[in-house]
Amino acid sequence: MDSARRKQVLDALGIESWSPRTRHAPTQLLQVAVPTQAATVTVEAAPAPNQNAAMLHKFPDPSAPAFEVPTDWEGLRPAVAGCMRCKLCKTRTNTVFGVGQQSAPLMVVGEGPGADEDAQGEPFVGRAGKLLDEMLKSIGRSRKAEVSDQAVFIANVVKCRPPGNRDPEADEVEACRPYLDQQIRLVRPRLILALGRIAAQRLLGTEAPLSKLRGPLYEYGSEKTPLLITYHPAYLLRSPGEKAKSWADLKRVHQFLAA
Ligand code: SF4
């Protein structure tokens, strides 16, 4: 990006100063509040903060054009479908964008697609997905609902399946975060419900265990969206004894949204 264009972007973002970084300096992705009047906002692609030199040159490619985050649904969906910002693009079958009503009061955020989701391009469609649907139904909500007070939007912190169902890595989550953040800006949920340890840790930027994270009401992002944490349905399938705690969390979600 030339200096005039960079200044134009920084002015638009309300950033006053700029220090050029060296090509190999570890950096974080720039998270910004997106001006609503702009069709797109331009964010310079950042090098991955890891030690893998070969991967550093590929994901993201420092010579690649500046990354544009579309600010509307019509632009965001194809941007995700064609995304090659991290190495998960090499092994996915389908990107998994998200599902549900686009102005739902509740947004559920999971970890990442599994094999069934990768094959079908929709989040939470396997056994864990069926359980999630039951959990949502217990508080009167459905991914298919069109009425706002029954609606939910479901997404993941990464839109492509990590191979072998491993946890998504930090650089993959950071590469994908602009898409999730833009989904949150577009949905404008009253509450985010993070499912499981990985989603909670990645959203909150902590390595604390789920047992410590579950309970408080957090705020996420520049919009300070309220966020609660509960168990991932896949964990509940393995540990059905925790369903009572999960139900307590769901009642809290219901009460929050009903207030
Ligand atoms: S996980 Fe996200 S950042 Fe990585 S390739 Fe898929 S859509 Fe792009």
CSV table of C-alpha atoms and ligand atoms in Angstrom, one decimal:
chain,number,residue,atom,x,y,z
A,1,MET,CA,0.0,0.0,0.0
A,2,ASP,CA,1.5,3.4,-0.9
A,3,SER,CA,1.8,6.0,1.7
A,4,ALA,CA,-1.0,8.2,0.4
A,5,ARG,CA,-3.4,5.3,0.4
A,6,ARG,CA,-2.3,4.2,3.8
A,7,LYS,CA,-2.9,7.7,5.2
A,8,GLN,CA,-6.3,7.7,3.6
A,9,VAL,CA,-7.2,4.4,5.3
A,10,LEU,CA,-5.8,5.4,8.6
A,11,ASP,CA,-7.7,8.7,8.5
A,12,ALA,CA,-10.9,6.8,7.8
A,13,LEU,CA,-10.2,4.6,10.8
A,14,GLY,CA,-9.4,7.4,13.1
A,15,ILE,CA,-5.8,6.3,13.6
A,16,GLU,CA,-3.5,9.3,13.8
A,17,SER,CA,0.0,7.8,13.8
A,18,TRP,CA,1.6,5.0,11.9
A,19,SER,CA,5.0,3.2,12.4
A,20,PRO,CA,6.0,1.0,9.5
A,21,ARG,CA,6.9,-2.5,10.7
A,22,THR,CA,9.6,-4.8,9.4
A,23,ARG,CA,8.4,-7.6,7.2
A,24,HIS,CA,9.2,-10.3,9.8
A,25,ALA,CA,8.1,-8.5,12.9
A,26,PRO,CA,5.3,-10.5,14.7
A,27,THR,CA,2.1,-8.5,14.6
A,28,GLN,CA,-1.5,-9.0,15.5
A,29,LEU,CA,-4.3,-8.5,13.0
A,30,LEU,CA,-5.7,-5.0,13.2
A,31,GLN,CA,-9.2,-5.0,14.5
A,32,VAL,CA,-11.1,-1.9,13.7
A,33,ALA,CA,-14.6,-0.4,14.1
A,34,VAL,CA,-15.9,-0.4,10.6
A,35,PRO,CA,-17.5,2.9,9.4
A,36,THR,CA,-21.0,2.0,8.4
A,37,GLN,CA,-21.1,4.3,5.4
A,38,ALA,CA,-18.2,2.6,3.6
A,39,ALA,CA,-18.8,-0.4,1.4
A,40,THR,CA,-15.6,-2.0,2.5
A,41,VAL,CA,-12.8,-1.2,4.9
A,42,THR,CA,-9.2,-2.0,4.0
A,43,VAL,CA,-7.0,-3.7,6.5
A,44,GLU,CA,-3.4,-4.5,5.7
A,45,ALA,CA,-2.7,-8.2,5.8
A,46,ALA,CA,-0.5,-9.0,8.8
A,47,PRO,CA,2.2,-11.6,9.0
A,48,ALA,CA,1.3,-14.6,11.1
A,49,PRO,CA,2.7,-14.4,14.6
A,50,ASN,CA,4.5,-17.7,14.5
A,51,GLN,CA,7.9,-19.2,13.9
A,52,ASN,CA,7.2,-21.2,10.8
A,53,ALA,CA,9.2,-19.3,8.2
A,54,ALA,CA,7.8,-21.3,5.3
A,55,MET,CA,4.3,-20.8,6.4
A,56,LEU,CA,4.9,-17.1,7.2
A,57,HIS,CA,5.5,-16.5,3.5
A,58,LYS,CA,2.4,-18.2,2.4
A,59,PHE,CA,-0.3,-17.5,5.0
A,60,PRO,CA,-0.8,-14.6,4.6
A,61,ASP,CA,1.4,-13.8,1.7
A,62,PRO,CA,3.1,-10.4,2.5
A,63,SER,CA,3.1,-9.6,-1.2
A,64,ALA,CA,-0.7,-10.2,-1.4
A,65,PRO,CA,-2.9,-7.2,-2.0
A,66,ALA,CA,-4.4,-5.5,1.0
A,67,PHE,CA,-7.2,-7.6,2.6
A,68,GLU,CA,-10.7,-6.2,2.2
A,69,VAL,CA,-13.5,-7.1,4.6
A,70,PRO,CA,-16.8,-6.6,2.9
A,71,THR,CA,-19.2,-4.8,5.2
A,72,ASP,CA,-22.4,-6.4,3.9
A,73,TRP,CA,-23.7,-10.0,3.7
A,74,GLU,CA,-23.6,-10.0,-0.1
A,75,GLY,CA,-19.9,-9.3,-0.1
A,76,LEU,CA,-19.0,-11.2,3.1
A,77,ARG,CA,-20.3,-14.7,2.0
A,78,PRO,CA,-18.3,-15.0,-1.2
A,79,ALA,CA,-15.3,-13.5,0.4
A,80,VAL,CA,-15.3,-16.3,2.9
A,81,ALA,CA,-16.1,-18.9,0.2
A,82,GLY,CA,-12.9,-17.9,-1.7
A,83,CYS,CA,-10.7,-17.2,1.3
A,84,MET,CA,-7.1,-18.4,1.3
A,85,ARG,CA,-5.9,-16.4,4.3
A,86,CYS,CA,-4.7,-19.4,6.3
A,87,LYS,CA,-3.6,-23.0,5.7
A,88,LEU,CA,-7.0,-24.4,6.5
A,89,CYS,CA,-8.0,-23.5,3.0
A,90,LYS,CA,-5.8,-26.3,1.7
A,91,THR,CA,-7.7,-29.1,3.3
A,92,ARG,CA,-11.3,-27.9,3.5
A,93,THR,CA,-14.1,-29.2,1.3
A,94,ASN,CA,-16.4,-26.3,1.9
A,95,THR,CA,-16.2,-23.1,3.9
A,96,VAL,CA,-18.8,-23.0,6.7
A,97,PHE,CA,-20.1,-19.5,6.8
A,98,GLY,CA,-22.9,-19.6,9.3
A,99,VAL,CA,-26.6,-20.1,9.5
A,100,GLY,CA,-29.7,-18.5,10.9
A,101,GLN,CA,-31.4,-15.2,10.9
A,102,GLN,CA,-29.2,-12.3,10.0
A,103,SER,CA,-30.5,-10.0,12.7
A,104,ALA,CA,-31.0,-12.6,15.5
A,105,PRO,CA,-30.8,-11.4,19.1
A,106,LEU,CA,-28.7,-14.4,20.0
A,107,MET,CA,-25.5,-15.4,18.2
A,108,VAL,CA,-23.9,-18.8,19.0
A,109,VAL,CA,-20.2,-19.1,18.3
A,110,GLY,CA,-18.5,-22.5,18.2
A,111,GLU,CA,-15.0,-23.6,17.6
A,112,GLY,CA,-14.8,-24.8,14.0
A,113,PRO,CA,-16.4,-27.2,11.4
A,114,GLY,CA,-16.1,-30.9,11.8
A,115,ALA,CA,-16.3,-33.5,9.1
A,116,ASP,CA,-20.0,-33.3,8.7
A,117,GLU,CA,-20.0,-29.5,8.6
A,118,ASP,CA,-17.1,-29.5,6.1
A,119,ALA,CA,-19.0,-31.9,3.8
A,120,GLN,CA,-22.3,-29.9,4.0
A,121,GLY,CA,-21.1,-26.3,4.4
A,122,GLU,CA,-23.3,-25.7,7.5
A,123,PRO,CA,-22.3,-25.4,11.1
A,124,PHE,CA,-23.4,-28.0,13.7
A,125,VAL,CA,-25.0,-30.6,11.5
A,126,GLY,CA,-23.7,-33.8,13.2
A,127,ARG,CA,-24.6,-35.4,16.5
A,128,ALA,CA,-23.4,-32.3,18.3
A,129,GLY,CA,-25.5,-30.2,16.0
A,130,LYS,CA,-28.6,-32.1,16.9
A,131,LEU,CA,-27.9,-31.6,20.5
A,132,LEU,CA,-27.3,-27.9,20.0
A,133,ASP,CA,-30.7,-27.7,18.2
A,134,GLU,CA,-32.3,-29.4,21.2
A,135,MET,CA,-30.5,-27.0,23.6
A,136,LEU,CA,-31.8,-24.0,21.6
A,137,LYS,CA,-35.3,-25.5,21.4
A,138,SER,CA,-35.3,-25.7,25.1
A,139,ILE,CA,-35.2,-21.9,25.3
A,140,GLY,CA,-37.6,-21.5,22.4
A,141,ARG,CA,-35.0,-20.8,19.6
A,142,SER,CA,-34.2,-22.4,16.3
A,143,ARG,CA,-31.7,-21.8,13.5
A,144,LYS,CA,-34.7,-21.9,11.1
A,145,ALA,CA,-36.8,-19.4,13.0
A,146,GLU,CA,-37.8,-16.3,11.2
A,147,VAL,CA,-39.5,-14.6,14.1
A,148,SER,CA,-36.9,-12.5,15.9
A,149,ASP,CA,-37.6,-13.6,19.5
A,150,GLN,CA,-37.0,-17.2,18.4
A,151,ALA,CA,-34.1,-16.6,16.1
A,152,VAL,CA,-30.4,-17.4,16.4
A,153,PHE,CA,-27.4,-17.0,14.2
A,154,ILE,CA,-24.7,-19.8,14.4
A,155,ALA,CA,-21.1,-19.4,13.4
A,156,ASN,CA,-17.6,-20.6,14.3
A,157,VAL,CA,-14.3,-18.9,15.1
A,158,VAL,CA,-12.8,-20.5,12.0
A,159,LYS,CA,-14.8,-21.1,8.8
A,160,CYS,CA,-12.8,-24.1,7.6
A,161,ARG,CA,-12.3,-27.5,9.1
A,162,PRO,CA,-9.0,-28.1,11.0
A,163,PRO,CA,-7.8,-31.4,9.7
A,164,GLY,CA,-8.3,-34.4,11.9
A,165,ASN,CA,-10.6,-32.3,14.1
A,166,ARG,CA,-7.6,-30.7,15.8
A,167,ASP,CA,-8.1,-27.4,17.6
A,168,PRO,CA,-7.8,-24.4,15.4
A,169,GLU,CA,-4.4,-22.7,15.9
A,170,ALA,CA,-4.0,-19.2,17.1
A,171,ASP,CA,-2.8,-17.8,13.7
A,172,GLU,CA,-5.8,-19.5,12.0
A,173,VAL,CA,-8.2,-17.9,14.4
A,174,GLU,CA,-6.6,-14.5,14.0
A,175,ALA,CA,-6.7,-14.8,10.2
A,176,CYS,CA,-10.4,-15.7,10.3
A,177,ARG,CA,-11.4,-13.2,13.1
A,178,PRO,CA,-12.2,-10.3,10.7
A,179,TYR,CA,-15.0,-12.4,9.2
A,180,LEU,CA,-16.5,-13.3,12.6
A,181,ASP,CA,-16.2,-9.7,13.8
A,182,GLN,CA,-17.9,-8.5,10.7
A,183,GLN,CA,-20.7,-11.1,11.2
A,184,ILE,CA,-21.2,-9.8,14.7
A,185,ARG,CA,-21.3,-6.2,13.5
A,186,LEU,CA,-24.0,-7.2,10.9
A,187,VAL,CA,-26.1,-9.4,13.2
A,188,ARG,CA,-25.8,-7.0,16.1
A,189,PRO,CA,-26.8,-9.7,18.6
A,190,ARG,CA,-27.9,-8.7,22.1
A,191,LEU,CA,-25.9,-11.7,23.4
A,192,ILE,CA,-23.1,-14.0,22.1
A,193,LEU,CA,-23.1,-17.5,23.5
A,194,ALA,CA,-19.6,-19.1,23.1
A,195,LEU,CA,-19.6,-22.9,23.0
A,196,GLY,CA,-16.7,-24.7,24.7
A,197,ARG,CA,-13.2,-24.0,25.7
A,198,ILE,CA,-11.6,-23.1,22.4
A,199,ALA,CA,-14.3,-20.6,21.3
A,200,ALA,CA,-14.2,-19.0,24.7
A,201,GLN,CA,-10.4,-18.8,24.9
A,202,ARG,CA,-10.0,-17.5,21.4
A,203,LEU,CA,-12.8,-14.9,21.7
A,204,LEU,CA,-11.5,-13.7,25.1
A,205,GLY,CA,-7.8,-14.0,24.3
A,206,THR,CA,-7.0,-16.2,27.3
A,207,GLU,CA,-5.7,-19.7,28.0
A,208,ALA,CA,-7.8,-20.0,31.2
A,209,PRO,CA,-9.7,-23.3,31.5
A,210,LEU,CA,-13.4,-23.4,30.8
A,211,SER,CA,-14.2,-24.1,34.4
A,212,LYS,CA,-12.7,-20.7,35.3
A,213,LEU,CA,-14.2,-18.9,32.3
A,214,ARG,CA,-17.8,-20.1,32.6
A,215,GLY,CA,-20.0,-18.0,34.7
A,216,PRO,CA,-19.3,-14.3,34.3
A,217,LEU,CA,-20.9,-12.0,31.7
A,218,TYR,CA,-18.2,-10.7,29.4
A,219,GLU,CA,-18.1,-8.0,26.7
A,220,TYR,CA,-16.8,-8.8,23.3
A,221,GLY,CA,-15.2,-6.4,20.7
A,222,SER,CA,-15.5,-2.7,20.1
A,223,GLU,CA,-19.3,-3.0,20.3
A,224,LYS,CA,-19.0,-4.5,23.8
A,225,THR,CA,-21.5,-7.2,22.9
A,226,PRO,CA,-22.4,-9.2,26.1
A,227,LEU,CA,-21.0,-12.7,26.0
A,228,LEU,CA,-21.7,-15.8,28.0
A,229,ILE,CA,-19.9,-19.2,27.9
A,230,THR,CA,-21.2,-22.7,28.1
A,231,TYR,CA,-20.2,-26.2,27.2
A,232,HIS,CA,-19.7,-27.3,23.7
A,233,PRO,CA,-22.4,-29.9,22.7
A,234,ALA,CA,-19.7,-32.4,21.6
A,235,TYR,CA,-18.4,-32.2,25.2
A,236,LEU,CA,-21.8,-32.8,26.6
A,237,LEU,CA,-22.2,-35.9,24.4
A,238,ARG,CA,-19.0,-37.2,26.1
A,239,SER,CA,-19.9,-35.9,29.5
A,240,PRO,CA,-23.7,-36.0,29.9
A,241,GLY,CA,-23.3,-35.4,33.6
A,242,GLU,CA,-22.5,-31.7,32.8
A,243,LYS,CA,-25.9,-31.2,31.1
A,244,ALA,CA,-27.4,-29.8,34.3
A,245,LYS,CA,-24.8,-27.0,34.3
A,246,SER,CA,-25.5,-26.4,30.6
A,247,TRP,CA,-29.2,-26.1,31.3
A,248,ALA,CA,-28.4,-23.5,34.0
A,249,ASP,CA,-26.4,-21.5,31.4
A,250,LEU,CA,-29.3,-21.8,28.9
A,251,LYS,CA,-31.8,-20.5,31.4
A,252,ARG,CA,-29.5,-17.6,32.0
A,253,VAL,CA,-29.4,-16.9,28.3
A,254,HIS,CA,-33.1,-17.0,28.1
A,255,GLN,CA,-33.5,-14.7,31.1
A,256,PHE,CA,-31.0,-12.2,29.6
A,257,LEU,CA,-32.8,-12.1,26.3
A,258,ALA,CA,-36.2,-11.9,27.9
A,259,ALA,CA,-35.2,-8.9,30.1
B,1,SF4,S1,-10.3,-20.6,8.3
B,1,SF4,FE1,-11.0,-18.5,7.8
B,1,SF4,S2,-9.1,-17.4,7.3
B,1,SF4,FE2,-8.6,-19.6,7.1
B,1,SF4,S3,-8.9,-20.1,5.0
B,1,SF4,FE3,-10.9,-20.5,6.1
B,1,SF4,S4,-12.1,-18.7,5.9
B,1,SF4,FE4,-10.0,-18.1,5.4
